[in-house]
mmCIF file of C-alpha atoms and ligand atoms in Angstrom:
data_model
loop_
_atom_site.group_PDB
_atom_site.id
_atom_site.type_symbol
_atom_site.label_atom_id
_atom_site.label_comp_id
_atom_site.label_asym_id
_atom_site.label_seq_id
_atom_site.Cartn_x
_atom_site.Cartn_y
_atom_site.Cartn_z
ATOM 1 C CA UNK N 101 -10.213 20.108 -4.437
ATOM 2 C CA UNK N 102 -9.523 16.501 -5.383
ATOM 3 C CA UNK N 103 -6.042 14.802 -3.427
ATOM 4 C CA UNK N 104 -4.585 11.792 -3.060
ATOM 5 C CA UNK N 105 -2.775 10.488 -0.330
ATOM 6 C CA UNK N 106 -1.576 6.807 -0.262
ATOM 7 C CA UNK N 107 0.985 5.015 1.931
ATOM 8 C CA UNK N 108 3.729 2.297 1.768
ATOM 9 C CA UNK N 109 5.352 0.682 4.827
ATOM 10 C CA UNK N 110 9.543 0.341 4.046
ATOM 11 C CA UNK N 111 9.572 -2.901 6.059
ATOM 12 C CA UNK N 112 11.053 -4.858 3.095
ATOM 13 C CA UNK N 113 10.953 -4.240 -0.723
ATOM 14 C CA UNK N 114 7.749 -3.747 -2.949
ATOM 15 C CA UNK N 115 6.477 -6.945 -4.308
ATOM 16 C CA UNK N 116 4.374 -7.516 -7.183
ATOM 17 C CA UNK N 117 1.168 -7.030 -4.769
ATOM 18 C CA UNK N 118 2.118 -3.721 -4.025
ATOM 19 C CA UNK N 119 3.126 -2.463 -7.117
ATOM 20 C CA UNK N 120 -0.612 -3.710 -9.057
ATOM 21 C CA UNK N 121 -2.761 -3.303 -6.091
ATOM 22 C CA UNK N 122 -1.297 0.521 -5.018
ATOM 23 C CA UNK N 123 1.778 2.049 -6.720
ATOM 24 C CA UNK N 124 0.828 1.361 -10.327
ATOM 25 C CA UNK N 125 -2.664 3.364 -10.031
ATOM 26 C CA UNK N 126 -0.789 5.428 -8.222
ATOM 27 C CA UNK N 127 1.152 6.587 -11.175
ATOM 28 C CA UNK N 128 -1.890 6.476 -13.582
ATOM 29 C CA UNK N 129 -3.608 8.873 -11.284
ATOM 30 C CA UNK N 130 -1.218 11.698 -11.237
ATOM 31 C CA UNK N 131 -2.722 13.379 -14.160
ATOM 32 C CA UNK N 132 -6.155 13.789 -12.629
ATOM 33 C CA UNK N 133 -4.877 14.592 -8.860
ATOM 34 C CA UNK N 134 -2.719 16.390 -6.624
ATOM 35 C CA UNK N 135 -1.290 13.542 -4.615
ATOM 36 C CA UNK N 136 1.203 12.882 -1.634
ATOM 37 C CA UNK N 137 2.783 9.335 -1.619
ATOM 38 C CA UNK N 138 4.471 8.363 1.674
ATOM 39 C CA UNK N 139 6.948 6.167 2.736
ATOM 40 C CA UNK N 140 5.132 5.147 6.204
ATOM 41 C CA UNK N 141 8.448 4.228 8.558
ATOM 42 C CA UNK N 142 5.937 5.178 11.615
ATOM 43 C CA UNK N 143 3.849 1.824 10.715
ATOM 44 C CA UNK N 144 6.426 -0.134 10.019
ATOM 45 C CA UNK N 145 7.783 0.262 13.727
ATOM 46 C CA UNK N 146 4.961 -1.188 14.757
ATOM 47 C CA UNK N 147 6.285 -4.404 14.899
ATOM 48 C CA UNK N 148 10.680 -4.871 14.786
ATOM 49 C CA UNK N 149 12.733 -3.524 12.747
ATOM 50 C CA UNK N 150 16.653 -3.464 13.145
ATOM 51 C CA UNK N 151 17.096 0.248 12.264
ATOM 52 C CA UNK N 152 19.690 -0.493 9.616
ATOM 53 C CA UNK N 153 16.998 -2.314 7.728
ATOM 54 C CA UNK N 154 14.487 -0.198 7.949
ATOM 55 C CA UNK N 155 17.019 3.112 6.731
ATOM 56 C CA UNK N 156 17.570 0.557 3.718
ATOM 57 C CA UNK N 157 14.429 -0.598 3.137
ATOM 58 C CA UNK N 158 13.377 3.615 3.176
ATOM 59 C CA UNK N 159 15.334 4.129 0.388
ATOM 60 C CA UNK N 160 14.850 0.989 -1.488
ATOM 61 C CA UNK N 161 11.179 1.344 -1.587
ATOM 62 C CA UNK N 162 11.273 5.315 -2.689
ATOM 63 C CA UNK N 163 13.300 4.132 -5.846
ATOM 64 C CA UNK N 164 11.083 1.950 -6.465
ATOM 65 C CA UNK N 165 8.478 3.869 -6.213
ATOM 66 C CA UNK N 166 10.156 7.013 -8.480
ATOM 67 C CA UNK N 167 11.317 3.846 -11.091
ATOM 68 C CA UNK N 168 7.928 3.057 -11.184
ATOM 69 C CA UNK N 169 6.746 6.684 -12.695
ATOM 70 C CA UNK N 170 6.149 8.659 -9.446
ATOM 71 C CA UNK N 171 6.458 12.158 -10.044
ATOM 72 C CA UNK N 172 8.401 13.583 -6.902
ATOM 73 C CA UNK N 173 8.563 16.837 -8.712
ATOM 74 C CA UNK N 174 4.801 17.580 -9.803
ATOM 75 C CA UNK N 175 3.460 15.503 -6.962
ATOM 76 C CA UNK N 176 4.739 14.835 -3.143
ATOM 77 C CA UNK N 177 7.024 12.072 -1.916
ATOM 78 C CA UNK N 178 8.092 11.758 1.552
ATOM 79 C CA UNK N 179 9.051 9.794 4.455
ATOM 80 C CA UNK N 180 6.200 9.738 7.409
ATOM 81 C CA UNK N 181 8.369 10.484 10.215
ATOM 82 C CA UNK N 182 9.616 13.629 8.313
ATOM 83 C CA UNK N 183 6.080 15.152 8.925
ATOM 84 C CA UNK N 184 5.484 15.447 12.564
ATOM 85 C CA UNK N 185 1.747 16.530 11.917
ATOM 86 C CA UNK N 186 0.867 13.251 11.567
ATOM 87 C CA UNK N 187 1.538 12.051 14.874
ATOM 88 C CA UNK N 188 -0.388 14.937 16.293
ATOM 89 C CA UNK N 189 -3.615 14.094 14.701
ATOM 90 C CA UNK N 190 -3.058 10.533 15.633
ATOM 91 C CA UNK N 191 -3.339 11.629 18.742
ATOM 92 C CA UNK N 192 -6.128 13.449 18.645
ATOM 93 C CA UNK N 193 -7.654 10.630 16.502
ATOM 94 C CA UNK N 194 -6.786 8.305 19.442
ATOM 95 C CA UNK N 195 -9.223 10.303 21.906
ATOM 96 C CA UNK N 196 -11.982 10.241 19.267
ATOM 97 C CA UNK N 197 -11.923 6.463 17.542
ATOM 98 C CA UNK N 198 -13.678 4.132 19.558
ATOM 99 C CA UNK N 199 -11.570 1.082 21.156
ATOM 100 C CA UNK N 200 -14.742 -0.686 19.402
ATOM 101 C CA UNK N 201 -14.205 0.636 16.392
ATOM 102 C CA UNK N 202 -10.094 -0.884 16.539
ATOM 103 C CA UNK N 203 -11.089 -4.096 17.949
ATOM 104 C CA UNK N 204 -13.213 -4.795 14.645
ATOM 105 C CA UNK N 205 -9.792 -4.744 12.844
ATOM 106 C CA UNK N 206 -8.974 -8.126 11.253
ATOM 107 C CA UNK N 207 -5.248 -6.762 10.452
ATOM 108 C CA UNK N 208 -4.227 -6.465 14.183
ATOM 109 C CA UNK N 209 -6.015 -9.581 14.666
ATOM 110 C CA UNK N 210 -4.138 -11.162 11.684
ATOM 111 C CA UNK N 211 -0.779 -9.413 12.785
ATOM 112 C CA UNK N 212 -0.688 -9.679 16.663
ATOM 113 C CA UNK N 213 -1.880 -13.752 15.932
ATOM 114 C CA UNK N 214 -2.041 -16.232 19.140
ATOM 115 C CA UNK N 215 -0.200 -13.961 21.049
ATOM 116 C CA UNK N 216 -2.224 -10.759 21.849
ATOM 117 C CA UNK N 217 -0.968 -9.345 24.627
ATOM 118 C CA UNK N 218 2.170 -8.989 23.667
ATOM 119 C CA UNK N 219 1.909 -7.094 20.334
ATOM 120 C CA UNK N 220 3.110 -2.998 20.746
ATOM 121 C CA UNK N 221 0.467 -0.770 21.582
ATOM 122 C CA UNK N 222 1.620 0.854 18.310
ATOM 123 C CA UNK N 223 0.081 -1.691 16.370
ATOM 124 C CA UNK N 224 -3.184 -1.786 18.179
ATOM 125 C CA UNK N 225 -3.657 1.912 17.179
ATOM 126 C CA UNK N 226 -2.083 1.756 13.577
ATOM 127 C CA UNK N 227 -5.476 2.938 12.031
ATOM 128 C CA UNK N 228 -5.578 6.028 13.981
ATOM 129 C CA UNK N 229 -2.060 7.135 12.664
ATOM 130 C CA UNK N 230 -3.264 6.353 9.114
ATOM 131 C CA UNK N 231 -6.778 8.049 9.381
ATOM 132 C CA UNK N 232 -3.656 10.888 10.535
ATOM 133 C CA UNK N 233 -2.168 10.244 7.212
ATOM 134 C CA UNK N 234 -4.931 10.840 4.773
ATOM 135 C CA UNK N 235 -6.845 13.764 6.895
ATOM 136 C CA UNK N 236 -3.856 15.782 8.017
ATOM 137 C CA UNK N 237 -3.583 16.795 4.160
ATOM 138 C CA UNK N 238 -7.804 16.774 4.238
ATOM 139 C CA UNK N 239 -7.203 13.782 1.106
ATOM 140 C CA UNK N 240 -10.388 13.258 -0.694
ATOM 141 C CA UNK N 241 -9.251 10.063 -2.379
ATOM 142 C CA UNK N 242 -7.273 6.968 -1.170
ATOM 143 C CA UNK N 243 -6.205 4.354 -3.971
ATOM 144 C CA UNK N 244 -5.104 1.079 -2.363
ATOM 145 C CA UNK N 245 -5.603 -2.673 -2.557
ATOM 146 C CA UNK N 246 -8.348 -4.651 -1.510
ATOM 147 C CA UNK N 247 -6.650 -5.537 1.879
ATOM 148 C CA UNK N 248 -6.619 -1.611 3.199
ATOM 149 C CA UNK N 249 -10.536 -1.067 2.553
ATOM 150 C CA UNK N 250 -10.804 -1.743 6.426
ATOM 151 C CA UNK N 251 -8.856 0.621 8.008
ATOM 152 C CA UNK N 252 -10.737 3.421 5.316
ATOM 153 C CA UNK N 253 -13.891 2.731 6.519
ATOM 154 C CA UNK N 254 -12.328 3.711 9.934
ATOM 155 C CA UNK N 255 -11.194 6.663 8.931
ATOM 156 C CA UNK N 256 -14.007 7.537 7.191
ATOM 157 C CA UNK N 257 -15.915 7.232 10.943
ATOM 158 C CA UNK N 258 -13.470 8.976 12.528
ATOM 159 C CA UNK N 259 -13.788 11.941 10.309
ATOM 160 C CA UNK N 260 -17.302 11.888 10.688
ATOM 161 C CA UNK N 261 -17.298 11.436 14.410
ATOM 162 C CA UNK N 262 -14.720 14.718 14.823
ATOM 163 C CA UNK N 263 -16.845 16.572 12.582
ATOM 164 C CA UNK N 264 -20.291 15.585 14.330
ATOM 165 C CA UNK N 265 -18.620 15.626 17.895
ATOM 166 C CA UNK N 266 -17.516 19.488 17.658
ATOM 167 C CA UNK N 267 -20.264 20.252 14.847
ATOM 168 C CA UNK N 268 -18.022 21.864 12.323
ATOM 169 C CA UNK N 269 -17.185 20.486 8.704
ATOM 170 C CA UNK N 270 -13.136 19.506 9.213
ATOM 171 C CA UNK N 271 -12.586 16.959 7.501
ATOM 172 C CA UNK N 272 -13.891 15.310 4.081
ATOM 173 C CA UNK N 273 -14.912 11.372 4.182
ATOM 174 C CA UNK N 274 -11.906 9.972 2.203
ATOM 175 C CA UNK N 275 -13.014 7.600 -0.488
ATOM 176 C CA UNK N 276 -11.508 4.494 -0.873
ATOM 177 C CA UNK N 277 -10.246 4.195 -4.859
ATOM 178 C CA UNK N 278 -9.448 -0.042 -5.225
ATOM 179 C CA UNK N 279 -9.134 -0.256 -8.595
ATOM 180 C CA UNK N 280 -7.956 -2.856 -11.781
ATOM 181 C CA UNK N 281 -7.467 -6.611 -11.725
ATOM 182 C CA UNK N 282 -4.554 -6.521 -9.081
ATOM 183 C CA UNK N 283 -6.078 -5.564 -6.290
ATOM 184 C CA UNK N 284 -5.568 -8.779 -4.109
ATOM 185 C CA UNK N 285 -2.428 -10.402 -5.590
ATOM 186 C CA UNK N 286 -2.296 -14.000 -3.502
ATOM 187 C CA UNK N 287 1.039 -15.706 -2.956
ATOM 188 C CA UNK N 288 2.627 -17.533 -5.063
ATOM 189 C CA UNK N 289 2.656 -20.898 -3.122
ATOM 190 C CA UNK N 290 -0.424 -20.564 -1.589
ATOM 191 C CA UNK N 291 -4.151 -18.916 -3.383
ATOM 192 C CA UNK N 292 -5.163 -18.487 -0.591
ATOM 193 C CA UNK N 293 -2.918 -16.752 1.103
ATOM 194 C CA UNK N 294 -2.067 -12.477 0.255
ATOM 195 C CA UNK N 295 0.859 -11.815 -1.209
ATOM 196 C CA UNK N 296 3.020 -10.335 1.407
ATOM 197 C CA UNK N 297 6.317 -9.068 2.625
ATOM 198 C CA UNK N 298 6.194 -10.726 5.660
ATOM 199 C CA UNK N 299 6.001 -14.563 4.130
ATOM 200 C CA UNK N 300 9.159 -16.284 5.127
ATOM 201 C CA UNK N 301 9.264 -18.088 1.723
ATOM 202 C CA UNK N 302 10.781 -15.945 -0.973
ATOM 203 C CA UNK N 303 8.830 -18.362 -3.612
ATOM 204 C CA UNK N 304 5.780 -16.977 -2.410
ATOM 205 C CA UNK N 305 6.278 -13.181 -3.909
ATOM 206 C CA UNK N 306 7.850 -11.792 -6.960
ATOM 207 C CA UNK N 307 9.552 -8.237 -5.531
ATOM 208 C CA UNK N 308 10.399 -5.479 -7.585
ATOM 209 C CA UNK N 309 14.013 -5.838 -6.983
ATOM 210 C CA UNK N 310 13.899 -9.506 -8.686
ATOM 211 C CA UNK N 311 15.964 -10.162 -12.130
ATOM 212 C CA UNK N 312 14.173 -11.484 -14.946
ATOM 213 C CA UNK N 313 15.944 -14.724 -14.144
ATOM 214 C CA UNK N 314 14.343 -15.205 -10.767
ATOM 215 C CA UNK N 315 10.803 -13.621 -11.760
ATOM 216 C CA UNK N 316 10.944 -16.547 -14.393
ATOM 217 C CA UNK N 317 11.919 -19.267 -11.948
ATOM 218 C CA UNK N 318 9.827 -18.161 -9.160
ATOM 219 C CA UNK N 319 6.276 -18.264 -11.512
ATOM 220 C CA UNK N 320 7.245 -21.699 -13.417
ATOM 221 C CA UNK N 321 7.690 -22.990 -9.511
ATOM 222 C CA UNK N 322 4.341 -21.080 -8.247
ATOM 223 C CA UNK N 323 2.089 -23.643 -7.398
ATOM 224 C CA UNK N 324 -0.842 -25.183 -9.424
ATOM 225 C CA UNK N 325 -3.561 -27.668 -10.049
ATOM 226 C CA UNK N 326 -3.399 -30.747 -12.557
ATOM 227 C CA UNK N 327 -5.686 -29.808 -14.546
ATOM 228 C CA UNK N 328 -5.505 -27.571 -17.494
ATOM 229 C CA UNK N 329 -6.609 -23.911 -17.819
ATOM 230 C CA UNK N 330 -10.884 -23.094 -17.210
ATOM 231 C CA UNK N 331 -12.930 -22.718 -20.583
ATOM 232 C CA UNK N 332 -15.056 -20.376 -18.900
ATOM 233 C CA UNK N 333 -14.874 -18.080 -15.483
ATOM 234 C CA UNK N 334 -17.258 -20.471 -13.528
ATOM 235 C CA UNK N 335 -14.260 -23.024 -14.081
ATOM 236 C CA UNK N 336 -12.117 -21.175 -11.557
ATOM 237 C CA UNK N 337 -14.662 -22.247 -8.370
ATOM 238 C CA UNK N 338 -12.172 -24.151 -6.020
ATOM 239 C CA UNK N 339 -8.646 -23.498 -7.993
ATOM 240 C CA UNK N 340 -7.463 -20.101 -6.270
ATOM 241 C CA UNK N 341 -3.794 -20.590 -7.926
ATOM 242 C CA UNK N 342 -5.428 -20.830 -11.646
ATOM 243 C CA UNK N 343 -7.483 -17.756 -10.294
ATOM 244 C CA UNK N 344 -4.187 -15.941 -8.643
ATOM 245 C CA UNK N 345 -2.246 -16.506 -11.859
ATOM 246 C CA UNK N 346 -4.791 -15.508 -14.083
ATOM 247 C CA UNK N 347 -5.537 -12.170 -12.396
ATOM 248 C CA UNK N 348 -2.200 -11.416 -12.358
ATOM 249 C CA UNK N 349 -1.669 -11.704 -15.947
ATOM 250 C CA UNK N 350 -4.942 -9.617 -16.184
ATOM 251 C CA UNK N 351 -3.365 -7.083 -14.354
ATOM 252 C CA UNK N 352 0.129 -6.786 -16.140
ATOM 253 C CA UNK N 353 -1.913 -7.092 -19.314
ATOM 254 C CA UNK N 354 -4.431 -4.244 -18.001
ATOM 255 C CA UNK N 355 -7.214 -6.244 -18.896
ATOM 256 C CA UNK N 356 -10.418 -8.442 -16.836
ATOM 257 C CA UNK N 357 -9.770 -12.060 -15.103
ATOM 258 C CA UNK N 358 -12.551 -13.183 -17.684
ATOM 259 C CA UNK N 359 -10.546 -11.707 -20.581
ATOM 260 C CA UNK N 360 -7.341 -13.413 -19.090
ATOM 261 C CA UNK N 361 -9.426 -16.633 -19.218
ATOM 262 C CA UNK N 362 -10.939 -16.406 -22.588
ATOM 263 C CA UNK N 363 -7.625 -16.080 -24.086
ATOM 264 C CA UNK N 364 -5.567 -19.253 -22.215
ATOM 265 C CA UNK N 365 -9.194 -21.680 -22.156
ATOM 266 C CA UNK N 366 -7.917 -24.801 -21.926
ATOM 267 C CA UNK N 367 -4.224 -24.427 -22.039
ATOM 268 C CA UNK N 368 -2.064 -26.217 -20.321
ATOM 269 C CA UNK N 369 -0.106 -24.518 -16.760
ATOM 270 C CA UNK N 370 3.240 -24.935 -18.400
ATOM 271 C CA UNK N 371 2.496 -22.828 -21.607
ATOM 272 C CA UNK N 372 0.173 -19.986 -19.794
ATOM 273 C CA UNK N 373 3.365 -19.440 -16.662
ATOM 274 C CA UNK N 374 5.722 -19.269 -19.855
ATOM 275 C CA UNK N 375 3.242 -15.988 -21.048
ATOM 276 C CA UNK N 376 3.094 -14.820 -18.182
ATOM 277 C CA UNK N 377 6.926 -14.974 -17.250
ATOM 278 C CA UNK N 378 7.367 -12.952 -20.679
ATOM 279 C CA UNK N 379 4.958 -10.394 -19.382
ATOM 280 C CA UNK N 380 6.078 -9.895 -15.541
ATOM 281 C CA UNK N 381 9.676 -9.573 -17.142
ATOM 282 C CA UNK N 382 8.867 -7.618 -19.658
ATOM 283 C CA UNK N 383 7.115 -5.143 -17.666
ATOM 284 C CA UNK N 384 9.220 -5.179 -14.183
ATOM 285 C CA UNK N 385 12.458 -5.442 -15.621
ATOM 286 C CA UNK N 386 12.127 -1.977 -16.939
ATOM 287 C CA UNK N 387 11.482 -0.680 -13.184
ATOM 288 C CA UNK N 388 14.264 -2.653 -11.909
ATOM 289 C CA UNK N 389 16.842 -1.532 -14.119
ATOM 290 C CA UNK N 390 15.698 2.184 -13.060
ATOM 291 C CA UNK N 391 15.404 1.420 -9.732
ATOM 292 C CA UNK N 392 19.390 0.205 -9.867
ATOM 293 C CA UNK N 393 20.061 3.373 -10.437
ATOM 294 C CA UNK N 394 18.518 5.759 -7.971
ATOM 295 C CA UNK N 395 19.864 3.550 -5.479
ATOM 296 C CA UNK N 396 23.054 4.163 -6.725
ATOM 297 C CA UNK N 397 22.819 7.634 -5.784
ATOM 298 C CA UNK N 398 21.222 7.558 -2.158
ATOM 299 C CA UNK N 399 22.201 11.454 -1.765
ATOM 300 C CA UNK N 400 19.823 12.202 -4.679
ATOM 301 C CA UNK N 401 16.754 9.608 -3.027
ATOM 302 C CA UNK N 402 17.362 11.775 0.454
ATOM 303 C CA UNK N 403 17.082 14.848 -1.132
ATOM 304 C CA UNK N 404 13.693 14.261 -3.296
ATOM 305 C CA UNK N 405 12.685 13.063 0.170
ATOM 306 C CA UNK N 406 13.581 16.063 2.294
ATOM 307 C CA UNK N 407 12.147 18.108 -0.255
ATOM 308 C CA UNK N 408 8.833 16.145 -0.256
ATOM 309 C CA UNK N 409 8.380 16.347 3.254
ATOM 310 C CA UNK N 410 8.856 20.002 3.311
ATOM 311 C CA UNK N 411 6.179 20.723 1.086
ATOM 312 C CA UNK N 412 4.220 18.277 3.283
ATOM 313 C CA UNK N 413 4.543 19.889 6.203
ATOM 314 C CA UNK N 414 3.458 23.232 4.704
ATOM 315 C CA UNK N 415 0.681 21.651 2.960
ATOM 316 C CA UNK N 416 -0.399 20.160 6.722
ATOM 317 C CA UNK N 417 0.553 22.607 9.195
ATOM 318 C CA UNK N 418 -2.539 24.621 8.584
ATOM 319 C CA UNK N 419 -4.883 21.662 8.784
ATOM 320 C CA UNK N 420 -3.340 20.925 12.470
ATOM 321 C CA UNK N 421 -3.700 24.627 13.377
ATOM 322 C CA UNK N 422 -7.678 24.479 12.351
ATOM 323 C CA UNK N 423 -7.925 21.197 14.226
ATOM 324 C CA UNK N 424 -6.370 22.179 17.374
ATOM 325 C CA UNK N 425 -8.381 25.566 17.568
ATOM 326 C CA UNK N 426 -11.385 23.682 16.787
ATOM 327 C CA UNK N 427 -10.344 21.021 19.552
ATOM 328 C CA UNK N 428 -9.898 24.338 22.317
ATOM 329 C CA UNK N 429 -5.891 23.764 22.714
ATOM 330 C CA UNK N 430 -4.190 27.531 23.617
ATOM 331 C CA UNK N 431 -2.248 29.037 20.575
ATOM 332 C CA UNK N 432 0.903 29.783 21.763
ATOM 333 C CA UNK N 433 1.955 33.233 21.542
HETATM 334 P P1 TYM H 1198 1.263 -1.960 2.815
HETATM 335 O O1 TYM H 1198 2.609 -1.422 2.993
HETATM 336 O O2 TYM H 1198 0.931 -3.289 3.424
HETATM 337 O O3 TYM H 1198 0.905 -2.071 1.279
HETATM 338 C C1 TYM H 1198 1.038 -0.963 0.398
HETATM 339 C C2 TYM H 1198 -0.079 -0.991 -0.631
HETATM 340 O O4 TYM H 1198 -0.044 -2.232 -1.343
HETATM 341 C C3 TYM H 1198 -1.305 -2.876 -1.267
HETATM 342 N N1 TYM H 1198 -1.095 -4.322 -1.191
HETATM 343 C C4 TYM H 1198 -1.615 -5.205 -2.048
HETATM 344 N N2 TYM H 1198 -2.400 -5.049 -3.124
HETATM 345 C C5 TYM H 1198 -2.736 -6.172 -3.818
HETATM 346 N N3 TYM H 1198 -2.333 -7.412 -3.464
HETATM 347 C C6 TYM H 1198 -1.542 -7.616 -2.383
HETATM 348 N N4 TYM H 1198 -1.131 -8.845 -2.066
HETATM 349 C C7 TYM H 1198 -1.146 -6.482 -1.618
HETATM 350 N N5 TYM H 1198 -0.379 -6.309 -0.517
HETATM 351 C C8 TYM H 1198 -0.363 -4.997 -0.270
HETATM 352 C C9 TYM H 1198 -1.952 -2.345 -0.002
HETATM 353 O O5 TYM H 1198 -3.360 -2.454 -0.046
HETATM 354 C C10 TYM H 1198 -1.485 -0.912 0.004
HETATM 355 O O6 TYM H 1198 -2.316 -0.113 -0.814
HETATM 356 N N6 TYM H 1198 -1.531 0.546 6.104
HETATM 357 C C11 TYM H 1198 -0.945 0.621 4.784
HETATM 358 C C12 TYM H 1198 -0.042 1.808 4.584
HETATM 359 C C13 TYM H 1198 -0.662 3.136 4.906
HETATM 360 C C14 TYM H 1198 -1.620 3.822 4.137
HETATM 361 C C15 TYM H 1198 -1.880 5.041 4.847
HETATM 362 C C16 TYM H 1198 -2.284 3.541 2.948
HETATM 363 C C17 TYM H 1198 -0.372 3.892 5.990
HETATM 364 N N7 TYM H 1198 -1.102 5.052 5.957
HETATM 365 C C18 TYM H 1198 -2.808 5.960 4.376
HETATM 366 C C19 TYM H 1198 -3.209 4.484 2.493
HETATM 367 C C20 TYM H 1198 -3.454 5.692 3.208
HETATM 368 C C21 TYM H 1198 -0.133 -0.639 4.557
HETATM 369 O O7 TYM H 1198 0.288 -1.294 5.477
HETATM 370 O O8 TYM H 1198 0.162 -0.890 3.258
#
C-alpha cells in the first residue's frame, strides 16, 4: 500500500517556501494516498527553543497546515513527540547509519556553521530520527522540497542497510516525491539564498501568517536587477531574483518557470511584482483568514492533534514490534 508521511519543524511559522515546496502537494495528494503529516517538535529541539515558543509555534503551524486543506479527519495529523515510536527507531537507526553516511550531510554542515563542536548531538543525528519518521509508519512516498532530497537518500540507505544487515524485507525504500515549480523558493533579498525561517530579516520571506498589506510591501521591496524581464528562459543565466520571482509566480499560478517567462518577456520589475502581489494575496489571504480562526480555538487544534497521534501510534506500534523481534530484543511478558 501507497503512504505518505511528510514533516514540518514548529520552530517559527510556515513561509511561502514551505507552503509551495511541501504543504501545498501535500494537500493535492490526499486523494491518491493515505498520509500522516507531522508537526516535528523533536527536530526543532535540535537547536534552542524557549519552550513557550515552540508550544506556540506547534499550534500555529497545525492551523496552518488544516487552513491550508489538510484533512485531519480522512488523513493523520500529529505532533512528533506525541508518538514515542519514533524515537525508538531512531535509535535503532543510530546503531545502523554510518557516522559516514551523517558526515556527508550539507544541512548539519550548513546549520552547526564555524562552530562545530558546539552544535547538540541532536542535530548531528537529525537524519536518523527522520529516516524514524517515514519508516516507523513503513511510508512509501515522501513529498518535500528540493532542500530535504539529502536526508531521503539517507534513509533510503538505512532501510536498505537494516534490511540487508538482518536479511529480511522490513522496510520499503521511501521515494522522494519533489514536485511543481516551488520546490526551492529563494529569499526574498537574496536569489541565492533559501527561503527560510531562520533568516533574521523578515523582508527575506513572505509567512503564511502575513496580511495582504505586508505580502504586498514585502514583494515590491524584494530585491531585483535593472534590467527588465528575460524574452526567453536562457535570459535568466546570472539574475537568480528575476529567476526566484518568476518561479514563484509559476508556482502560485501552477504553471512552468518558462510559461511564467513567456507571459511577463520584457516587462518591466515594477509591473510583473504588482501581478504577482495580486496573486500571493489572492491565494494566501484565503489561508490566513482560516488560519485566524483555528487559532482562535487552541482546544479544538489540541484535540485534532491528540487524536492524530493516537491513530499514529496504532498505525506504528506494530512496525516497532516487527523491528525489535527482528533486531533479537526480549518481548516482555
Ligand atoms: P522544514 O521544516 O525545514 O521544511 C518543511 C518542508 O518545507 C520545505 N521547504 C522548502 N521548499 C521550497 N523552498 C524553500 N525555501 C523551502 N524551505 C523548506 C522542506 O523541503 C520541507 O519539505 N527535516 C524536515 C522535516 C522532517 C521531515 C521528516 C520531512 C522531519 N522528518 C520526514 C519529511 C519526512 C525539515 O526540516 O523541514
Amino acid at each position: 500500500m501507497n503512504r505518505i508521511f511528510s514533516g514540518v519543524q514548529p520552530t517559527g511559522n510556515l513561509h511561502l517556501g514551505n507552503y509551495l515546496g511541501a504543504v501545498r502537494n501535500w494537500v493535492r495528494l490526499q486523494d491518491q494516498f493515505q498520509c500522516l503529516f507531522c508537526l516535528v517538535d523533536l527536530h526543532a529541539i535540535t537547536v534552542w527553543q524557549p519552550p513557550e515558543a515552540l508550544r506556540a509555534h506547534t499550534r500555529e503551524v497545525a492551523a496552518a497546515m488544516l487552513a491550508a486543506g489538510v484533512d485531519a479527519k480522512k488523513h493523520i495529523l500529529f505532533v512528533q513527540s506525541q508518538n514515542p515510536n519514533h524515537a525508538e527507531l531512531a535509535w535503532l537507526f543510530n546503531c545502523v547509519a554510518r557516522i559516514g553516511w551523517l558526515n556527508r550531510m550539507t544541512q548539519f554542515k550548513e546549520k552547526a556553521g564555524k562552530n562545530r563542536e558546539n552544535a547538540s548531538v541532536g542535530l548531528y543525528a537529525y537524519p536518523n530520527l527522520m529516516s524514524a519518521d517515514i519508516l516507523v509508519y513503513k511510508a512509501t512516498h515522501v513529498p518535500v522540497g528540493e532542500d530535504q532530497k539529502q536526508h531521503l537518500e539517507l534513509a533510503r540507505d538505512t532501510a536498505q542497510k537494516f534490511n540487508s544487515d538482518y536479511g529480511q524485507d522490513v522496510f520499503p525504500l521511501p521515494e522522494p516525491m519533489i514536485l511543481g515549480a516551488g520546490t526551492r523558493v529563494m529569499s526574498l533579498r537574496d536569489g541565492t539564498k533559501k527561503m527560510s525561517k531562520s533568516d533574521e530579516s523578515d523582508y527575506s520571506r513572505i509567512n503564511m501568517t502575513d496580511d495582504a498589506e505586508t505580502i504586498d510591501l514585502k514583494l515590491r521591496k524584494a530585491k531585483t536587477d535593472p534590467l527588465p524581464l528575460p524574452e526567453t528562459p536562457d535570459g535568466l543565466e546570472g539574475r537568480p531574483e528575476a529567476a526566484n520571482l518568476l518561479g514563484i509566480w509559476a508556482a502560485l499560478a501552477n504553471g512552468t518557470r518558462d510559461e511564467a517567462v513567456a507571459q511577463f518577456a520584457g516587462r518591466q520589475f515594477s509591473a510583473f511584482k504588482k501581478e504577482l502581489s495580486e496573486l500571493a494575496v489572492a491565494t494566501l489571504g484565503p489561508i490566513n483568514a482560516e488560519m485566524k480562526r483555528y487559532l482562535a480555538d487552541p482546544a479544538q487544534i489540541d484535540a485534532i492533534l491528540s487524536e492524530g497521534a493516537r491513530r499514529a501510534r496504532a498505525l506504528s506500534a506494530p512496525v516497532l514490534a516487527e523491528v525489535q523481534d527482528i533486531v533479537g530484543f526480549l518481548k516482555a511478558v
